């Protein structure tokens, strides 16, 4: 039984990501791995980052929740929270590159503050309101509590799953 959004601690996390969520989130990665990332348009991006311990290069495919055309910044969510390897690698400050479709560029990363993150999430949910039940179910699986898209829950989500801006460098 998953705890409800009401009384569980802020750091409550599911023991593991449900397999159906991993399957859905893994499909874009396979497309990029086979040179077919262009089929995804700008809905997903591939982040190339350097391991903070290993020094190895890693590629992680992430959904774009916001794109600021003026600055070129793409915003993604650390869906597995602050413990996600890609997030920790980005925080360590190694070189980054972003591939969106067929376009590749070196990037700088920044974490959005809570108010900015909440506004981005609100916009994402508004643009995708027709599939809101699916989005809420996926987010609930990632968060470990029932997400329904209220203002308070959106703020809590922004605290638990950081939003990262990736800007051309």
PDB file of C-alpha atoms in Angstrom, residues 54-110:
ATOM      1  CA  UNK A  54      34.506   6.691 -12.877  1.00  0.00           C
ATOM      2  CA  UNK A  55      35.199   9.535 -15.294  1.00  0.00           C
ATOM      3  CA  UNK A  56      33.278   7.503 -17.901  1.00  0.00           C
ATOM      4  CA  UNK A  57      30.841   9.039 -20.343  1.00  0.00           C
ATOM      5  CA  UNK A  58      27.169   8.232 -19.849  1.00  0.00           C
ATOM      6  CA  UNK A  59      24.056   8.985 -21.889  1.00  0.00           C
ATOM      7  CA  UNK A  60      20.690   9.475 -20.207  1.00  0.00           C
ATOM      8  CA  UNK A  61      17.446  10.183 -22.069  1.00  0.00           C
ATOM      9  CA  UNK A  62      15.067  12.550 -20.271  1.00  0.00           C
ATOM     10  CA  UNK A  63      11.673  14.023 -21.046  1.00  0.00           C
ATOM     11  CA  UNK A  64      11.647  17.750 -21.729  1.00  0.00           C
ATOM     12  CA  UNK A  65       9.042  19.477 -19.554  1.00  0.00           C
ATOM     13  CA  UNK A  66       9.795  22.974 -20.822  1.00  0.00           C
ATOM     14  CA  UNK A  67      11.771  24.606 -23.627  1.00  0.00           C
ATOM     15  CA  UNK A  68      12.559  28.309 -23.521  1.00  0.00           C
ATOM     16  CA  UNK A  69      13.065  29.236 -27.163  1.00  0.00           C
ATOM     17  CA  UNK A  70      14.629  32.611 -26.318  1.00  0.00           C
ATOM     18  CA  UNK A  71      17.497  31.193 -24.231  1.00  0.00           C
ATOM     19  CA  UNK A  72      17.540  27.712 -25.787  1.00  0.00           C
ATOM     20  CA  UNK A  73      17.211  26.173 -22.317  1.00  0.00           C
ATOM     21  CA  UNK A  74      15.568  22.761 -21.939  1.00  0.00           C
ATOM     22  CA  UNK A  75      14.144  21.805 -18.544  1.00  0.00           C
ATOM     23  CA  UNK A  76      14.045  18.195 -17.345  1.00  0.00           C
ATOM     24  CA  UNK A  77      12.995  16.516 -14.096  1.00  0.00           C
ATOM     25  CA  UNK A  78      15.219  14.296 -11.971  1.00  0.00           C
ATOM     26  CA  UNK A  79      12.498  11.634 -11.861  1.00  0.00           C
ATOM     27  CA  UNK A  80      14.413   9.456  -9.414  1.00  0.00           C
ATOM     28  CA  UNK A  81      15.185  12.411  -7.163  1.00  0.00           C
ATOM     29  CA  UNK A  82      18.479  13.783  -5.918  1.00  0.00           C
ATOM     30  CA  UNK A  83      20.012  10.317  -5.831  1.00  0.00           C
ATOM     31  CA  UNK A  84      19.719   9.825  -9.612  1.00  0.00           C
ATOM     32  CA  UNK A  85      23.199   9.178 -11.000  1.00  0.00           C
ATOM     33  CA  UNK A  86      22.827  11.645 -13.859  1.00  0.00           C
ATOM     34  CA  UNK A  87      21.705  14.352 -11.428  1.00  0.00           C
ATOM     35  CA  UNK A  88      24.636  13.692  -9.100  1.00  0.00           C
ATOM     36  CA  UNK A  89      27.041  13.688 -12.053  1.00  0.00           C
ATOM     37  CA  UNK A  90      25.664  17.003 -13.302  1.00  0.00           C
ATOM     38  CA  UNK A  91      25.990  18.483  -9.798  1.00  0.00           C
ATOM     39  CA  UNK A  92      29.624  17.326  -9.701  1.00  0.00           C
ATOM     40  CA  UNK A  93      30.293  19.714 -12.577  1.00  0.00           C
ATOM     41  CA  UNK A  94      31.741  17.541 -15.329  1.00  0.00           C
ATOM     42  CA  UNK A  95      31.319  18.400 -19.005  1.00  0.00           C
ATOM     43  CA  UNK A  96      27.823  18.081 -20.418  1.00  0.00           C
ATOM     44  CA  UNK A  97      26.362  17.751 -23.879  1.00  0.00           C
ATOM     45  CA  UNK A  98      22.734  17.644 -24.939  1.00  0.00           C
ATOM     46  CA  UNK A  99      21.262  16.012 -28.018  1.00  0.00           C
ATOM     47  CA  UNK A 100      17.730  17.020 -29.005  1.00  0.00           C
ATOM     48  CA  UNK A 101      16.588  15.128 -32.063  1.00  0.00           C
ATOM     49  CA  UNK A 102      19.604  15.474 -34.360  1.00  0.00           C
ATOM     50  CA  UNK A 103      20.972  18.675 -32.787  1.00  0.00           C
ATOM     51  CA  UNK A 104      23.867  18.340 -30.320  1.00  0.00           C
ATOM     52  CA  UNK A 105      25.445  21.094 -28.200  1.00  0.00           C
ATOM     53  CA  UNK A 106      27.655  21.544 -25.108  1.00  0.00           C
ATOM     54  CA  UNK A 107      25.501  22.585 -22.150  1.00  0.00           C
ATOM     55  CA  UNK A 108      25.500  24.223 -18.754  1.00  0.00           C
ATOM     56  CA  UNK A 109      23.144  23.018 -16.036  1.00  0.00           C
ATOM     57  CA  UNK A 110      21.300  24.836 -13.302  1.00  0.00           C
TER      58      UNK A 110
END
